[in-house]
Short mmCIF file of C-alpha atoms in Angstrom, two decimals:
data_model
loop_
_atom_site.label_atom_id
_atom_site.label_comp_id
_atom_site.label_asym_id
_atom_site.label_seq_id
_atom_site.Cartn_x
_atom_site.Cartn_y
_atom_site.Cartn_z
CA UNK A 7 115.48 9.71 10.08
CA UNK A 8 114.26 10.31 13.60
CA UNK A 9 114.65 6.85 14.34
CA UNK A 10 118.78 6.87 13.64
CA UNK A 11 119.26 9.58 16.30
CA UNK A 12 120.87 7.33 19.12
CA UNK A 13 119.71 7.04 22.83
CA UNK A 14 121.88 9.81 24.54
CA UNK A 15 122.48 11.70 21.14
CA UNK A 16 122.97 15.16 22.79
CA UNK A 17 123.57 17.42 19.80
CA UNK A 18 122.87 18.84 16.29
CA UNK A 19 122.26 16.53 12.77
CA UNK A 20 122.17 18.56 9.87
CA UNK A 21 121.62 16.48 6.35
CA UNK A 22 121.96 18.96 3.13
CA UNK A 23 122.02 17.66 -0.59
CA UNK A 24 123.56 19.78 -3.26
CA UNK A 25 123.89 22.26 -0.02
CA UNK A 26 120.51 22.47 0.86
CA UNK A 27 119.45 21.84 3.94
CA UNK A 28 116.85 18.63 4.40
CA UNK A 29 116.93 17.71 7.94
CA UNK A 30 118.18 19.43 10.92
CA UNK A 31 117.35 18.16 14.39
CA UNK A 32 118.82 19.53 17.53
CA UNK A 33 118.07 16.77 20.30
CA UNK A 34 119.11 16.94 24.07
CA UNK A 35 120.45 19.89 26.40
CA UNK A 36 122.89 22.49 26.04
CA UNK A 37 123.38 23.51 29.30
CA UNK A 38 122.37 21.02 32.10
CA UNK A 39 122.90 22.90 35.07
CA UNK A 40 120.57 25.67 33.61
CA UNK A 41 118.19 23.16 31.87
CA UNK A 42 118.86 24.74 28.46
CA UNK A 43 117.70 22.58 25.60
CA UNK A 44 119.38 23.26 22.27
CA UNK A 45 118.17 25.94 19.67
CA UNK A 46 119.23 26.73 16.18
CA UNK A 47 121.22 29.62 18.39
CA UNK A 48 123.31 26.77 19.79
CA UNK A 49 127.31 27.37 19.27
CA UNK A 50 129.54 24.14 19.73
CA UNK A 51 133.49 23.60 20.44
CA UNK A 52 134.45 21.76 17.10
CA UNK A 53 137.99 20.99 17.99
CA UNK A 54 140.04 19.37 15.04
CA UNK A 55 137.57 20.37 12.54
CA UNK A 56 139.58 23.41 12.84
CA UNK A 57 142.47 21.23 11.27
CA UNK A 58 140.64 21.74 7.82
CA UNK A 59 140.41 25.40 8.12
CA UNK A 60 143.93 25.55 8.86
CA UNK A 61 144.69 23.02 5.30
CA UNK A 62 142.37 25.58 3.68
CA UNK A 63 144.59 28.57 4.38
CA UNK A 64 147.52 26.90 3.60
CA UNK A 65 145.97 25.51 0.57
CA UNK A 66 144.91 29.30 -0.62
CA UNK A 67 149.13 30.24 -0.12
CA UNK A 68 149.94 27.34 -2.35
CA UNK A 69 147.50 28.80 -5.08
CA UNK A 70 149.15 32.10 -4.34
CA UNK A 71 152.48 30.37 -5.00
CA UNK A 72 153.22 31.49 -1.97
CA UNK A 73 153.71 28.07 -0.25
CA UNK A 74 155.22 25.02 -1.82
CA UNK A 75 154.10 21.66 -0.51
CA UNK A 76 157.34 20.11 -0.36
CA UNK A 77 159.46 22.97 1.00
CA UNK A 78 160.62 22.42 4.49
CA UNK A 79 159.45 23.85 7.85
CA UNK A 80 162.50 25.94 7.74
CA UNK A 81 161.81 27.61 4.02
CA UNK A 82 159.11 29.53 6.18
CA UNK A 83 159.92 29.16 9.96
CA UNK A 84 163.93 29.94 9.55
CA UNK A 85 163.85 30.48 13.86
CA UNK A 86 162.63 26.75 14.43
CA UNK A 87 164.76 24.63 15.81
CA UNK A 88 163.47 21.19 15.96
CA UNK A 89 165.35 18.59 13.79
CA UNK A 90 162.24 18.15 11.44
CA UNK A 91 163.23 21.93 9.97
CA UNK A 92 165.03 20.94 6.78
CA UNK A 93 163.73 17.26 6.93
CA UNK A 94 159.88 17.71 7.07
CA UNK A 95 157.65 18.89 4.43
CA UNK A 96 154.39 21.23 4.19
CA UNK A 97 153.08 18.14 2.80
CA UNK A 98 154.00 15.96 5.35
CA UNK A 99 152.67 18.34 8.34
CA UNK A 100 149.24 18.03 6.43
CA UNK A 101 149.24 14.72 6.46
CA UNK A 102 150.31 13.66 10.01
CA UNK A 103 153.28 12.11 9.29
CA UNK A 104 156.36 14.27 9.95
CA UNK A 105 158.01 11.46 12.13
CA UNK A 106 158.43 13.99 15.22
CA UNK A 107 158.87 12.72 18.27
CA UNK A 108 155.11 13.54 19.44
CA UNK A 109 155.49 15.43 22.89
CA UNK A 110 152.51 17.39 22.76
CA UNK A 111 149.93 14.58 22.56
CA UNK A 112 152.07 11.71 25.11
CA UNK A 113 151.26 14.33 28.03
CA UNK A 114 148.46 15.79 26.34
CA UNK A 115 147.59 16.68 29.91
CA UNK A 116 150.54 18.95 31.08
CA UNK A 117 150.44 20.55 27.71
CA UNK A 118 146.67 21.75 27.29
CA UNK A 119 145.81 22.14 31.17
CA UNK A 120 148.61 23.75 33.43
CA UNK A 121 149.41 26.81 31.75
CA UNK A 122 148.73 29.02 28.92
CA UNK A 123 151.29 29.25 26.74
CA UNK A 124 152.23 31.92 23.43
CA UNK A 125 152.30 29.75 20.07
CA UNK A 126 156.47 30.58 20.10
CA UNK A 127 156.87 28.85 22.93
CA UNK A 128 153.96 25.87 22.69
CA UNK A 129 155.89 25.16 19.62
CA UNK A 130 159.60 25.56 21.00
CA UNK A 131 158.59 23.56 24.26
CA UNK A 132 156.70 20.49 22.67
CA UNK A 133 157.05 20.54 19.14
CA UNK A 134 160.68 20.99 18.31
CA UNK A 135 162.28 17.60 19.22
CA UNK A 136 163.62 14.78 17.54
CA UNK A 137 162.69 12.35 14.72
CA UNK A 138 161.49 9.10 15.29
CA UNK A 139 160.28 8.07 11.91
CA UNK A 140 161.41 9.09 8.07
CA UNK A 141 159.24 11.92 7.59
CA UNK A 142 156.28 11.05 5.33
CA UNK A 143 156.44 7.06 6.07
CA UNK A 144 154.17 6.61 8.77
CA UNK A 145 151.16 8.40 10.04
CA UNK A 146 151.41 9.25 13.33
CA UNK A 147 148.35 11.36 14.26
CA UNK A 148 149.08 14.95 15.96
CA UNK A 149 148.22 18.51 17.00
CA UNK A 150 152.00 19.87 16.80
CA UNK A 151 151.79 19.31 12.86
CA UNK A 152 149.08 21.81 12.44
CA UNK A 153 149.90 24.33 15.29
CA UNK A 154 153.48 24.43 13.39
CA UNK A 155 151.06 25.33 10.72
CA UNK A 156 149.21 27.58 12.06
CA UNK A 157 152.56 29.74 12.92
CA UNK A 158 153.44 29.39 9.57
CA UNK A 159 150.51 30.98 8.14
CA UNK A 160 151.40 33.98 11.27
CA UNK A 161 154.65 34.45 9.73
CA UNK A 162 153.70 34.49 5.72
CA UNK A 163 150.76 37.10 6.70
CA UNK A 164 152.02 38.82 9.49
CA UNK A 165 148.42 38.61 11.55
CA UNK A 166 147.86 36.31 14.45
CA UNK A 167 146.32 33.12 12.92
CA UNK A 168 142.33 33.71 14.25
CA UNK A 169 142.80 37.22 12.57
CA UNK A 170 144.11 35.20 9.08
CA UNK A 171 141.26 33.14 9.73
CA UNK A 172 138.74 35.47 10.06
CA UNK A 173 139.86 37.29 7.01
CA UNK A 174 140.56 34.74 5.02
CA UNK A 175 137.46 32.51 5.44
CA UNK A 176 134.72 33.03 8.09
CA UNK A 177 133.70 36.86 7.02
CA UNK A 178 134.04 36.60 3.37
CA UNK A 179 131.99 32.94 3.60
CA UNK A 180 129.70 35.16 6.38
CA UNK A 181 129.93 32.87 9.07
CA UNK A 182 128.55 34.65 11.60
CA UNK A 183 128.58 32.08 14.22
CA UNK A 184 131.59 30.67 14.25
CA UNK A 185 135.06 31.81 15.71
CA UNK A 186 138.45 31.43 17.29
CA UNK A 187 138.11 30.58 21.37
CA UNK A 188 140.32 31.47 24.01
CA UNK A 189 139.68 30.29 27.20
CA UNK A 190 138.47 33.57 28.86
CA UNK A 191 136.00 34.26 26.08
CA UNK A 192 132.26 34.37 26.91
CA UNK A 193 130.39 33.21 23.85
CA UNK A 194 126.74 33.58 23.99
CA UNK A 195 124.51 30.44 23.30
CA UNK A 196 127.85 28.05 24.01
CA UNK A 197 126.91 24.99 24.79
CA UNK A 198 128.87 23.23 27.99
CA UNK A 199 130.43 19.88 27.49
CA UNK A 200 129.88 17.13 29.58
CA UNK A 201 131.61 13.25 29.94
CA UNK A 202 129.57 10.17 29.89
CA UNK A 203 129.86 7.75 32.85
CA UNK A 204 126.98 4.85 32.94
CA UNK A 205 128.02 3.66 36.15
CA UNK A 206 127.52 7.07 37.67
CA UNK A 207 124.82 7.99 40.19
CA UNK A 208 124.82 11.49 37.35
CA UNK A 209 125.73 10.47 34.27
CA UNK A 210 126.99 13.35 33.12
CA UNK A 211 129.99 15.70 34.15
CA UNK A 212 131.83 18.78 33.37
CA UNK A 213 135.43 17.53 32.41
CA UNK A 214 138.33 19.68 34.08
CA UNK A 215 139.07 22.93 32.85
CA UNK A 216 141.88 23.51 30.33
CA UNK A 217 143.67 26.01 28.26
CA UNK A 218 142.05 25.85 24.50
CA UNK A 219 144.23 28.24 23.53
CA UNK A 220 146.85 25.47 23.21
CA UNK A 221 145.20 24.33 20.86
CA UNK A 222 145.28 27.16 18.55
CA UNK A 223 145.30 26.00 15.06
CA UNK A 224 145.18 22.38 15.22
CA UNK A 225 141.46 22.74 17.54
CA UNK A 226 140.55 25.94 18.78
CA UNK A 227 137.54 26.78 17.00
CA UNK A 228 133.35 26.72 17.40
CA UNK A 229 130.97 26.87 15.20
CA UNK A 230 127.18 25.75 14.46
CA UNK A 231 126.18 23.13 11.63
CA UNK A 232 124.26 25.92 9.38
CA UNK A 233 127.58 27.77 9.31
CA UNK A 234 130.08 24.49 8.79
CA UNK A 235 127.37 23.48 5.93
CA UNK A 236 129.00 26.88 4.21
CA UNK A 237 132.33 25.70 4.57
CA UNK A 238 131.64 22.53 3.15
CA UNK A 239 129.81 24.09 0.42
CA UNK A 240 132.67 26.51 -0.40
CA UNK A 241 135.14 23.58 -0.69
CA UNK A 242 133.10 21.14 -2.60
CA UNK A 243 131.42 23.91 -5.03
CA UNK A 244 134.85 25.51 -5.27
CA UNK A 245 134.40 29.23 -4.44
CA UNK A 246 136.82 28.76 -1.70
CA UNK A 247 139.47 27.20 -3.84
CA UNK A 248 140.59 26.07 -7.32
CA UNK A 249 138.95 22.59 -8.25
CA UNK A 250 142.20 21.58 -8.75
CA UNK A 251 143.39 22.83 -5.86
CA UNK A 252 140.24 21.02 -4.04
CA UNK A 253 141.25 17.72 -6.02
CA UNK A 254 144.57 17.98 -4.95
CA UNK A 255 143.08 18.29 -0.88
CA UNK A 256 141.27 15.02 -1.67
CA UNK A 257 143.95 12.88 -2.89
CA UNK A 258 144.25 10.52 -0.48
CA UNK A 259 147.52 8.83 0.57
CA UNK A 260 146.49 4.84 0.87
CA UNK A 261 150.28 4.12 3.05
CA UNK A 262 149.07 6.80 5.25
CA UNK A 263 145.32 5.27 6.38
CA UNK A 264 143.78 6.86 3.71
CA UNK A 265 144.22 10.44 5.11
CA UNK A 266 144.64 13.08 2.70
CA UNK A 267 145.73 17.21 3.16
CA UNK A 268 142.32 18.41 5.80
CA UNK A 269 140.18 14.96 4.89
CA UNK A 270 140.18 10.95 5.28
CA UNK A 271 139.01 10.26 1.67
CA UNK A 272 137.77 6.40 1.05
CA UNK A 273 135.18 4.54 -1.10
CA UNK A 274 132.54 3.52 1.11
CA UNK A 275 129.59 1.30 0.91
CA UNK A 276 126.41 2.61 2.66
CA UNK A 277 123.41 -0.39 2.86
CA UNK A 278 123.62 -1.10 -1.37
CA UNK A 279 125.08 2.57 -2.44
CA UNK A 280 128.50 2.96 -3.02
CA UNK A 281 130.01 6.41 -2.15
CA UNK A 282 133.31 8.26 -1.68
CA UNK A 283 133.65 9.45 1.75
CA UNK A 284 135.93 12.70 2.57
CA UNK A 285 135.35 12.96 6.72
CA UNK A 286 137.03 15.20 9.12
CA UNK A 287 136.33 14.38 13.17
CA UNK A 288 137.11 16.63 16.45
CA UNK A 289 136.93 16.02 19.74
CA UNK A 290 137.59 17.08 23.35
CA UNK A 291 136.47 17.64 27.05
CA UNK A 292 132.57 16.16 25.99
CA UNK A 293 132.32 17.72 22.42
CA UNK A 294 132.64 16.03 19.17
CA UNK A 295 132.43 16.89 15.57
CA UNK A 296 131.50 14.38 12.69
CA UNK A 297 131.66 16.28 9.18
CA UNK A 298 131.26 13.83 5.99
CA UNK A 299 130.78 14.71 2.41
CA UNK A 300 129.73 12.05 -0.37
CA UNK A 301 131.62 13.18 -2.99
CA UNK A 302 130.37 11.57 -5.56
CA UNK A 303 126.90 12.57 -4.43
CA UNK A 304 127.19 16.10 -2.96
CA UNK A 305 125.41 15.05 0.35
CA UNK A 306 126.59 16.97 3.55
CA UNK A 307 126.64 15.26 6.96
CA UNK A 308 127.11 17.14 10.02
CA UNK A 309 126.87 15.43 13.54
CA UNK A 310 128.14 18.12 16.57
CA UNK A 311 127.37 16.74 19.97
CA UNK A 312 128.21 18.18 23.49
CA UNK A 313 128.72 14.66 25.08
CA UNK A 314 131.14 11.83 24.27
CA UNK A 315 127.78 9.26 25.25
CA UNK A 316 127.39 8.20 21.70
CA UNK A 317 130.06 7.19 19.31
CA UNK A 318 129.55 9.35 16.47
CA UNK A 319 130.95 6.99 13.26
CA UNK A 320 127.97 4.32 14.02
CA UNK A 321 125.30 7.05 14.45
CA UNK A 322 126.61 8.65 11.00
CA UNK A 323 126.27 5.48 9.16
CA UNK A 324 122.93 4.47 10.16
CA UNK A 325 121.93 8.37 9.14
CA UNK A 326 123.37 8.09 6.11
CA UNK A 327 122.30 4.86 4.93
CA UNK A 328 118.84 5.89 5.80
CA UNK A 329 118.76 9.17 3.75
CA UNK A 330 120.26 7.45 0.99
CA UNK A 331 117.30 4.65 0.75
CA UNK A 332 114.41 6.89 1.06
#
């Protein structure tokens, strides 16, 4: 297994089957300026993987009966203004494919790295424009979809969305380690990210500083790959949700790229062993996230690296098909 860890890998592999842990390598620093290598203490920024929490807590309101998948943004959010309100569909916020005119991610820079901004306004500035496309006909990939969410679940609960969150899923799953950022926070055992540039005299580099509270729901989270292995484990074993209500999460939409509501779900072929992938990715300013589950299999995958010097979908493959033929 060593051997599929890629030159430049800086990060964590964690390999569990039926949620038990079987490998879990930390290789690289955490902190270059202080020479700190990575420990089992080691927090990461996990960006989009927060996207799935978010489709969690959404997904525990629609077992409530509390939220109906093909109600309108404006059944819940009856201030919002954009013209996706009585157009666009829980369902097709999940999914990425509201048809919004995407804003927040064409000047991705303005938005997450001048100012700091209240979810009220984020939302009213960037993500309450016109359609482009018939909502739920093309995938169009965004943040604005789940930070819409994310002030949906504010309204239905009445709690700032890392206090939902919290509540809802990291105490009562006792994830200890893991947590909503904002961008004053000091978070002990954090690990810095840092850009990849071959042609530099350092190859390495802190990337400019931004606002992560921008992100809020759609990518504001850390977390460490003991305590996203729980996650996992509550979804696929079902004691966060309903098996049916976990089925319905995996359901993948083909005419939307496969994606379904929190996953990309696919058949997959690994060296000779066919598989059904469900993947969720994150990335950002040097950190990225690479989550699988074989479905079919109940083998866990987690890949969380503090530089973008390795792409992570090769590494995962090689990893995978190696466990697999042992």
């Amino acid at each position: 297994m060593d051997s599929c860890i890629r030159k430049d890998f800086n990060g964590a592999v964690l390999i569990a089957d039926h949620g038990k842990v079987n490998y879990l390598k930390y290789t690289g620093m955490a902190n270059r300026r202080e020479d700190i290598p990575f420990s089992t203490r080691t927090i990461f920024h996990i960006f989009s993987v927060t996207k799935t929490f978010t489709a969690a807590l959404i997904m525990q309101l629609y077992e409530q009966g509390r939220v109906n998948l093909d109600s309108t943004i404006s059944a819940y959010l009856p201030d919002y203004r954009g013209e996706a309100a009585h157009k666009v569909s829980i369902r097709n916020l999940l999914t990425y494919s509201s048809g919004r005119d995407l804003q927040e991610m064409r000047d991705f820079l303005e938005v997450y790295s001048n100012d700091l901004r209240s979810i009220d306004t984020f939302i009213a500035k960037y993500c309450s424009g016109k359609l482009v496309d018939t909502p739920g006909t093309k995938f169009n990939y965004s943040n604005g979809d789940f930070i819409i969410l994310g002030k949906i679940l504010e309204q239905l609960y009445g709690q700032p969305y890392e206090t939902v969150l919290r509540e809802k899923i990291l105490q009562p799953l006792h994830m200890e380690h893991s947590g909503y950022l904002h961008h004053e926070d000091i978070i002990k055992g954090m690990a810095e990210g840092y850009a990849y540039c071959d042609t530099c005299t350092h190859r390495f580099y802190t990337p400019t500083n931004y606002y992560i509270d921008n992100l809020s729901a759609a990518g504001a989270m850390y977390s460490t790959p003991e305590d996203l292995l729980k996650f996992d484990q509550a979804i696929f074993h079902h004691t966060l949700l309903k098996k049916e209500t976990v089925d319905l999460m995996l359901t993948a939409y083909p005419e939307l790229g496969d994606v379904s509501l929190g996953f990309w779900v696919y058949p997959k072929k690994l060296g000779s062993v066919n598989t059904l992938f469900a993947e969720r990715q994150g990335g950002g300013y040097g950190f990225h996230s690479n989550w699988v589950h074989l479905v079919d299999k109940d083998i866990t995958l987690i890949l969380l690296a503090n530089t973008d010097a390795v792409d992570l979908n090769k590494m995962r493959e090689d990893v995978l098909t190696a466990y697999l033929a042992k």
